[in-house]
Amino acid sequence: MSAISLGQSVILGVVEGVTEFLPVSSTGHLKIAEGLMDIPVNDPAVVGFTAVIQVGAIAAVLVYFFKDIVRIVTAWGRGLRDKEERYHHDYKFAWWVICATIPIVVVGLAAKPLIEGPLASLWVVAGSLVAGSGVMWVADRMGRHKRGEDDTSFKDAMLVGCSQILALLFPGFSRSGATMSTALLLDLDRVAATRLSFFLGIPALTGAGLYELKDAVGSGAGAAPIVAGTAVSFVVAYVSISWLLKFVARHSFNAFVVYRVVIGLALFGLLGAGVLSA
């Protein structure tokens, strides 16, 4: 019997699609949703399922930014063959994304038992939601928002890429929240910070989903729920990406900060009252 029903997979797919790229923590929201549906968050099949449906959201990024990705990959390929092409920003950016992904891969593999064990607690999620809100609030106010996407450097990519580790170790902190906050502290504008977060998330999240695929299927998640959850997350994430880029072009991150604090405090209350199990 599948650890997750078809109906539950659709709900989780919607949650993943909506929250993966918003700075509100998709992992945190998935764990809350799983807790409310009495799905054991530390079950290997469930852990694998949540990683795999992220691939649907990543596929949405690939489709949405298809022209940008083709341009960057093409520039990278030309640069490998022609020394003169290596001065092109897109060629360098491709290498930056690759290098910036290495730290989270190393930490993810080394700390896997810890991440799937004690750090999977909803108490950690609640605390990380609130703590991450403070970081985001400070970053949005301290950042000068004066640098665009073409002004990014290797240092920017590495610092933003390493910040993904915070979300990896502390579910609820939010990968998007951590990367966007770091980019803002480096004085990137909100749109540039958001786009950089998207591009850096592609290899890390795709790798995590493919790595967990065998555990998701082999541990009893079921093929049908996995396919359904992934498909739903793709559609919803595509809409979410489009909305987010338009939103950050005209607004601050205040709405996300307030939302995270409310959700974090509500989660503390539900855990304290025994409504949810950590």
mmCIF file of C-alpha atoms in Angstrom:
data_model
loop_
_atom_site.group_PDB
_atom_site.id
_atom_site.type_symbol
_atom_site.label_atom_id
_atom_site.label_comp_id
_atom_site.label_asym_id
_atom_site.label_seq_id
_atom_site.Cartn_x
_atom_site.Cartn_y
_atom_site.Cartn_z
ATOM 1 C CA MET A 1 0.000 0.000 0.000
ATOM 2 C CA SER A 2 1.300 3.465 -0.921
ATOM 3 C CA ALA A 3 2.517 5.646 1.930
ATOM 4 C CA ILE A 4 0.767 8.598 0.255
ATOM 5 C CA SER A 5 -2.656 8.457 -1.411
ATOM 6 C CA LEU A 6 -3.406 9.995 -4.790
ATOM 7 C CA GLY A 7 -5.504 12.731 -3.198
ATOM 8 C CA GLN A 8 -2.776 13.578 -0.715
ATOM 9 C CA SER A 9 -0.197 13.704 -3.508
ATOM 10 C CA VAL A 10 -2.274 16.292 -5.383
ATOM 11 C CA ILE A 11 -2.558 18.462 -2.264
ATOM 12 C CA LEU A 12 1.175 18.193 -1.627
ATOM 13 C CA GLY A 13 1.849 18.977 -5.289
ATOM 14 C CA VAL A 14 -0.139 22.210 -4.949
ATOM 15 C CA VAL A 15 1.715 23.126 -1.747
ATOM 16 C CA GLU A 16 5.078 22.414 -3.389
ATOM 17 C CA GLY A 17 4.226 24.366 -6.529
ATOM 18 C CA VAL A 18 3.018 27.421 -4.644
ATOM 19 C CA THR A 19 5.815 27.564 -2.079
ATOM 20 C CA GLU A 20 8.974 26.235 -3.786
ATOM 21 C CA PHE A 21 10.094 29.599 -5.140
ATOM 22 C CA LEU A 22 8.289 31.933 -2.780
ATOM 23 C CA PRO A 23 10.508 32.815 0.212
ATOM 24 C CA VAL A 24 8.205 31.019 2.655
ATOM 25 C CA SER A 25 9.778 27.521 2.804
ATOM 26 C CA SER A 26 8.314 24.756 0.663
ATOM 27 C CA THR A 27 9.828 22.105 2.958
ATOM 28 C CA GLY A 28 8.227 23.707 5.985
ATOM 29 C CA HIS A 29 4.820 23.931 4.338
ATOM 30 C CA LEU A 30 5.054 20.363 3.075
ATOM 31 C CA LYS A 31 5.881 19.101 6.555
ATOM 32 C CA ILE A 32 2.969 21.072 8.022
ATOM 33 C CA ALA A 33 0.604 19.727 5.351
ATOM 34 C CA GLU A 34 1.873 16.183 5.928
ATOM 35 C CA GLY A 35 1.387 16.593 9.671
ATOM 36 C CA LEU A 36 -2.195 17.833 9.234
ATOM 37 C CA MET A 37 -2.923 14.806 7.005
ATOM 38 C CA ASP A 38 -1.263 12.428 9.512
ATOM 39 C CA ILE A 39 1.476 11.523 7.050
ATOM 40 C CA PRO A 40 4.691 10.557 8.928
ATOM 41 C CA VAL A 41 7.221 13.213 7.927
ATOM 42 C CA ASN A 42 10.224 10.990 8.749
ATOM 43 C CA ASP A 43 9.031 8.011 6.668
ATOM 44 C CA PRO A 44 11.708 7.350 3.977
ATOM 45 C CA ALA A 45 8.998 7.102 1.312
ATOM 46 C CA VAL A 46 7.560 10.473 2.333
ATOM 47 C CA VAL A 47 11.001 12.110 2.463
ATOM 48 C CA GLY A 48 11.731 10.748 -1.002
ATOM 49 C CA PHE A 49 8.328 11.800 -2.337
ATOM 50 C CA THR A 50 8.745 15.410 -1.220
ATOM 51 C CA ALA A 51 12.165 15.577 -2.884
ATOM 52 C CA VAL A 52 10.922 14.068 -6.136
ATOM 53 C CA ILE A 53 7.927 16.381 -6.600
ATOM 54 C CA GLN A 54 10.382 19.280 -6.403
ATOM 55 C CA VAL A 55 11.503 18.157 -9.864
ATOM 56 C CA GLY A 56 8.095 19.254 -11.160
ATOM 57 C CA ALA A 57 8.719 22.742 -9.811
ATOM 58 C CA ILE A 58 12.231 22.754 -11.266
ATOM 59 C CA ALA A 59 10.811 21.697 -14.649
ATOM 60 C CA ALA A 60 8.607 24.780 -14.464
ATOM 61 C CA VAL A 61 11.750 26.927 -14.058
ATOM 62 C CA LEU A 62 13.356 25.212 -17.041
ATOM 63 C CA VAL A 63 10.325 25.935 -19.199
ATOM 64 C CA TYR A 64 9.818 29.492 -17.929
ATOM 65 C CA PHE A 65 13.476 30.461 -18.388
ATOM 66 C CA PHE A 66 14.086 28.218 -21.407
ATOM 67 C CA LYS A 67 15.519 30.975 -23.617
ATOM 68 C CA ASP A 68 17.820 32.226 -20.844
ATOM 69 C CA ILE A 69 19.028 28.719 -20.070
ATOM 70 C CA VAL A 70 19.700 27.937 -23.745
ATOM 71 C CA ARG A 71 21.645 31.209 -24.048
ATOM 72 C CA ILE A 72 23.753 30.438 -20.965
ATOM 73 C CA VAL A 73 24.405 26.788 -21.875
ATOM 74 C CA THR A 74 25.261 27.763 -25.465
ATOM 75 C CA ALA A 75 27.713 30.395 -24.236
ATOM 76 C CA TRP A 76 29.259 27.817 -21.899
ATOM 77 C CA GLY A 77 29.674 25.362 -24.754
ATOM 78 C CA ARG A 78 31.272 27.999 -26.984
ATOM 79 C CA GLY A 79 33.597 28.984 -24.176
ATOM 80 C CA LEU A 80 34.821 25.419 -23.746
ATOM 81 C CA ARG A 81 35.897 25.429 -27.399
ATOM 82 C CA ASP A 82 36.956 29.032 -27.939
ATOM 83 C CA LYS A 83 39.166 30.941 -25.496
ATOM 84 C CA GLU A 84 37.848 34.305 -26.705
ATOM 85 C CA GLU A 85 34.295 33.338 -25.708
ATOM 86 C CA ARG A 86 35.334 32.843 -22.093
ATOM 87 C CA TYR A 87 35.080 36.558 -21.410
ATOM 88 C CA HIS A 88 31.340 36.455 -22.041
ATOM 89 C CA HIS A 89 29.268 36.934 -18.864
ATOM 90 C CA ASP A 90 26.982 33.982 -19.689
ATOM 91 C CA TYR A 91 29.960 31.608 -19.957
ATOM 92 C CA LYS A 92 31.263 32.706 -16.574
ATOM 93 C CA PHE A 93 27.773 32.605 -15.050
ATOM 94 C CA ALA A 94 27.379 28.947 -16.077
ATOM 95 C CA TRP A 95 30.574 28.058 -14.213
ATOM 96 C CA TRP A 96 29.465 30.102 -11.219
ATOM 97 C CA VAL A 97 26.245 28.107 -10.956
ATOM 98 C CA ILE A 98 28.190 24.839 -11.132
ATOM 99 C CA CYS A 99 30.701 25.933 -8.473
ATOM 100 C CA ALA A 100 28.018 27.426 -6.218
ATOM 101 C CA THR A 101 26.151 24.106 -6.212
ATOM 102 C CA ILE A 102 29.081 22.067 -4.862
ATOM 103 C CA PRO A 103 28.805 23.196 -1.188
ATOM 104 C CA ILE A 104 25.152 22.212 -0.819
ATOM 105 C CA VAL A 105 25.812 18.829 -2.479
ATOM 106 C CA VAL A 106 28.672 18.072 -0.083
ATOM 107 C CA VAL A 107 26.715 19.127 3.009
ATOM 108 C CA GLY A 108 23.547 17.394 1.806
ATOM 109 C CA LEU A 109 25.294 14.032 1.430
ATOM 110 C CA ALA A 110 27.318 14.354 4.637
ATOM 111 C CA ALA A 111 24.427 15.484 6.829
ATOM 112 C CA LYS A 112 21.661 13.349 5.272
ATOM 113 C CA PRO A 113 20.929 11.326 8.467
ATOM 114 C CA LEU A 114 20.708 14.513 10.514
ATOM 115 C CA ILE A 115 18.543 16.286 7.940
ATOM 116 C CA GLU A 116 16.103 13.388 7.714
ATOM 117 C CA GLY A 117 16.205 12.801 11.476
ATOM 118 C CA PRO A 118 16.294 15.399 14.285
ATOM 119 C CA LEU A 119 16.232 18.403 11.956
ATOM 120 C CA ALA A 120 13.007 17.185 10.329
ATOM 121 C CA SER A 121 11.085 18.137 13.484
ATOM 122 C CA LEU A 122 8.230 20.605 13.111
ATOM 123 C CA TRP A 123 9.683 22.494 16.099
ATOM 124 C CA VAL A 124 12.715 23.209 13.915
ATOM 125 C CA VAL A 125 10.425 24.261 11.075
ATOM 126 C CA ALA A 126 8.526 26.705 13.297
ATOM 127 C CA GLY A 127 11.691 28.248 14.707
ATOM 128 C CA SER A 128 13.289 28.504 11.268
ATOM 129 C CA LEU A 129 10.233 30.205 9.800
ATOM 130 C CA VAL A 130 10.400 32.942 12.431
ATOM 131 C CA ALA A 131 14.212 33.266 12.402
ATOM 132 C CA GLY A 132 14.307 33.376 8.604
ATOM 133 C CA SER A 133 11.727 36.164 8.651
ATOM 134 C CA GLY A 134 14.075 38.301 10.713
ATOM 135 C CA VAL A 135 16.927 37.711 8.279
ATOM 136 C CA MET A 136 14.719 38.595 5.319
ATOM 137 C CA TRP A 137 13.412 41.755 6.997
ATOM 138 C CA VAL A 138 16.960 42.966 7.748
ATOM 139 C CA ALA A 139 18.235 42.080 4.252
ATOM 140 C CA ASP A 140 15.409 43.901 2.494
ATOM 141 C CA ARG A 141 16.148 47.061 4.467
ATOM 142 C CA MET A 142 19.940 46.943 4.497
ATOM 143 C CA GLY A 143 20.297 46.074 0.814
ATOM 144 C CA ARG A 144 20.673 49.059 -1.498
ATOM 145 C CA HIS A 145 18.999 47.313 -4.481
ATOM 146 C CA LYS A 146 21.383 49.004 -6.912
ATOM 147 C CA ARG A 147 22.892 46.050 -8.809
ATOM 148 C CA GLY A 148 21.212 44.207 -11.660
ATOM 149 C CA GLU A 149 21.645 40.671 -12.973
ATOM 150 C CA ASP A 150 24.500 41.666 -15.310
ATOM 151 C CA ASP A 151 26.430 43.004 -12.310
ATOM 152 C CA THR A 152 26.626 39.653 -10.505
ATOM 153 C CA SER A 153 30.057 38.158 -9.798
ATOM 154 C CA PHE A 154 31.604 34.828 -8.830
ATOM 155 C CA LYS A 155 31.645 35.990 -5.204
ATOM 156 C CA ASP A 156 27.913 36.770 -5.367
ATOM 157 C CA ALA A 157 27.107 33.351 -6.806
ATOM 158 C CA MET A 158 29.219 31.485 -4.241
ATOM 159 C CA LEU A 159 27.813 33.363 -1.246
ATOM 160 C CA VAL A 160 24.241 32.984 -2.460
ATOM 161 C CA GLY A 161 24.840 29.327 -3.345
ATOM 162 C CA CYS A 162 26.300 28.569 0.097
ATOM 163 C CA SER A 163 23.316 30.202 1.766
ATOM 164 C CA GLN A 164 21.182 27.325 0.468
ATOM 165 C CA ILE A 165 22.791 25.216 3.184
ATOM 166 C CA LEU A 166 20.775 27.119 5.812
ATOM 167 C CA ALA A 167 17.529 25.883 4.287
ATOM 168 C CA LEU A 168 18.951 22.381 3.905
ATOM 169 C CA LEU A 169 19.847 22.098 7.576
ATOM 170 C CA PHE A 170 16.901 24.071 8.942
ATOM 171 C CA PRO A 171 13.668 23.248 7.088
ATOM 172 C CA GLY A 172 11.465 26.275 7.408
ATOM 173 C CA PHE A 173 14.266 28.757 6.767
ATOM 174 C CA SER A 174 13.475 28.568 3.026
ATOM 175 C CA ARG A 175 15.994 28.067 0.243
ATOM 176 C CA SER A 176 14.463 30.947 -1.695
ATOM 177 C CA GLY A 177 14.377 33.103 1.420
ATOM 178 C CA ALA A 178 18.022 32.398 2.244
ATOM 179 C CA THR A 179 19.297 32.973 -1.298
ATOM 180 C CA MET A 180 17.213 36.090 -1.913
ATOM 181 C CA SER A 181 18.199 37.570 1.455
ATOM 182 C CA THR A 182 21.890 36.957 0.781
ATOM 183 C CA ALA A 183 21.585 38.504 -2.680
ATOM 184 C CA LEU A 184 19.843 41.554 -1.215
ATOM 185 C CA LEU A 185 22.630 41.977 1.356
ATOM 186 C CA LEU A 186 25.027 41.988 -1.601
ATOM 187 C CA ASP A 187 23.031 44.961 -2.949
ATOM 188 C CA LEU A 188 21.343 43.156 -5.838
ATOM 189 C CA ASP A 189 17.905 44.486 -6.684
ATOM 190 C CA ARG A 190 14.884 42.317 -5.881
ATOM 191 C CA VAL A 191 14.336 41.022 -9.417
ATOM 192 C CA ALA A 192 18.029 40.136 -9.855
ATOM 193 C CA ALA A 193 18.053 38.429 -6.441
ATOM 194 C CA THR A 194 14.968 36.419 -7.351
ATOM 195 C CA ARG A 195 16.281 35.333 -10.750
ATOM 196 C CA LEU A 196 19.646 34.341 -9.260
ATOM 197 C CA SER A 197 17.779 32.257 -6.688
ATOM 198 C CA PHE A 198 15.930 30.478 -9.491
ATOM 199 C CA PHE A 199 19.050 29.632 -11.489
ATOM 200 C CA LEU A 200 21.012 28.405 -8.467
ATOM 201 C CA GLY A 201 18.100 26.199 -7.436
ATOM 202 C CA ILE A 202 17.977 24.263 -10.715
ATOM 203 C CA PRO A 203 20.972 21.908 -10.261
ATOM 204 C CA ALA A 204 20.620 21.528 -6.477
ATOM 205 C CA LEU A 205 16.916 20.667 -6.439
ATOM 206 C CA THR A 206 17.055 18.536 -9.580
ATOM 207 C CA GLY A 207 19.935 16.523 -8.131
ATOM 208 C CA ALA A 208 18.102 16.055 -4.826
ATOM 209 C CA GLY A 209 14.971 14.834 -6.588
ATOM 210 C CA LEU A 210 16.806 12.335 -8.788
ATOM 211 C CA TYR A 211 18.884 11.114 -5.839
ATOM 212 C CA GLU A 212 15.759 10.456 -3.764
ATOM 213 C CA LEU A 213 13.774 8.837 -6.601
ATOM 214 C CA LYS A 214 14.857 5.291 -5.801
ATOM 215 C CA ASP A 215 13.945 5.717 -2.125
ATOM 216 C CA ALA A 216 10.581 7.265 -2.950
ATOM 217 C CA VAL A 217 9.525 4.395 -5.210
ATOM 218 C CA GLY A 218 11.314 1.589 -3.391
ATOM 219 C CA SER A 219 10.024 2.593 0.050
ATOM 220 C CA GLY A 220 6.355 2.597 -0.918
ATOM 221 C CA ALA A 221 5.461 6.085 -2.134
ATOM 222 C CA GLY A 222 3.807 4.597 -5.209
ATOM 223 C CA ALA A 223 4.295 5.539 -8.866
ATOM 224 C CA ALA A 224 0.854 7.114 -9.374
ATOM 225 C CA PRO A 225 1.113 9.561 -6.427
ATOM 226 C CA ILE A 226 4.631 10.529 -7.482
ATOM 227 C CA VAL A 227 3.561 11.261 -11.067
ATOM 228 C CA ALA A 228 0.445 13.149 -9.957
ATOM 229 C CA GLY A 229 2.272 15.221 -7.338
ATOM 230 C CA THR A 230 5.070 16.090 -9.752
ATOM 231 C CA ALA A 231 2.678 17.108 -12.543
ATOM 232 C CA VAL A 232 0.597 19.297 -10.235
ATOM 233 C CA SER A 233 3.695 20.966 -8.769
ATOM 234 C CA PHE A 234 4.885 21.777 -12.306
ATOM 235 C CA VAL A 235 1.692 23.578 -13.323
ATOM 236 C CA VAL A 236 1.277 25.456 -10.045
ATOM 237 C CA ALA A 237 4.988 26.399 -9.859
ATOM 238 C CA TYR A 238 4.912 27.875 -13.364
ATOM 239 C CA VAL A 239 2.094 30.218 -12.351
ATOM 240 C CA SER A 240 3.858 30.997 -9.064
ATOM 241 C CA ILE A 241 7.126 31.952 -10.824
ATOM 242 C CA SER A 242 5.346 34.340 -13.166
ATOM 243 C CA TRP A 243 3.493 35.977 -10.289
ATOM 244 C CA LEU A 244 6.580 36.297 -8.068
ATOM 245 C CA LEU A 245 8.713 38.075 -10.683
ATOM 246 C CA LYS A 246 5.939 40.613 -11.261
ATOM 247 C CA PHE A 247 5.399 41.053 -7.524
ATOM 248 C CA VAL A 248 9.029 41.699 -6.527
ATOM 249 C CA ALA A 249 9.411 44.236 -9.337
ATOM 250 C CA ARG A 250 6.947 46.506 -7.522
ATOM 251 C CA HIS A 251 6.883 45.441 -3.859
ATOM 252 C CA SER A 252 9.167 44.747 -0.895
ATOM 253 C CA PHE A 253 9.336 41.383 0.876
ATOM 254 C CA ASN A 254 7.245 42.653 3.815
ATOM 255 C CA ALA A 255 4.229 40.509 2.945
ATOM 256 C CA PHE A 256 6.356 37.351 3.025
ATOM 257 C CA VAL A 257 7.982 38.369 6.311
ATOM 258 C CA VAL A 258 4.616 38.875 8.016
ATOM 259 C CA TYR A 259 3.191 35.657 6.551
ATOM 260 C CA ARG A 260 6.166 33.604 7.749
ATOM 261 C CA VAL A 261 5.930 34.974 11.283
ATOM 262 C CA VAL A 262 2.191 34.239 11.444
ATOM 263 C CA ILE A 263 2.649 30.685 10.142
ATOM 264 C CA GLY A 264 5.613 30.059 12.449
ATOM 265 C CA LEU A 265 3.770 31.256 15.555
ATOM 266 C CA ALA A 266 0.644 29.320 14.554
ATOM 267 C CA LEU A 267 2.768 26.192 14.162
ATOM 268 C CA PHE A 268 4.285 26.724 17.619
ATOM 269 C CA GLY A 269 0.738 26.960 18.970
ATOM 270 C CA LEU A 270 -0.465 23.797 17.215
ATOM 271 C CA LEU A 271 2.554 21.852 18.436
ATOM 272 C CA GLY A 272 2.216 23.173 21.962
ATOM 273 C CA ALA A 273 -1.488 22.291 22.056
ATOM 274 C CA GLY A 274 -0.789 18.782 20.793
ATOM 275 C CA VAL A 275 -2.824 19.273 17.600
ATOM 276 C CA LEU A 276 0.253 18.406 15.564
ATOM 277 C CA SER A 277 3.004 15.936 16.376
ATOM 278 C CA ALA A 278 6.560 17.167 15.913
#
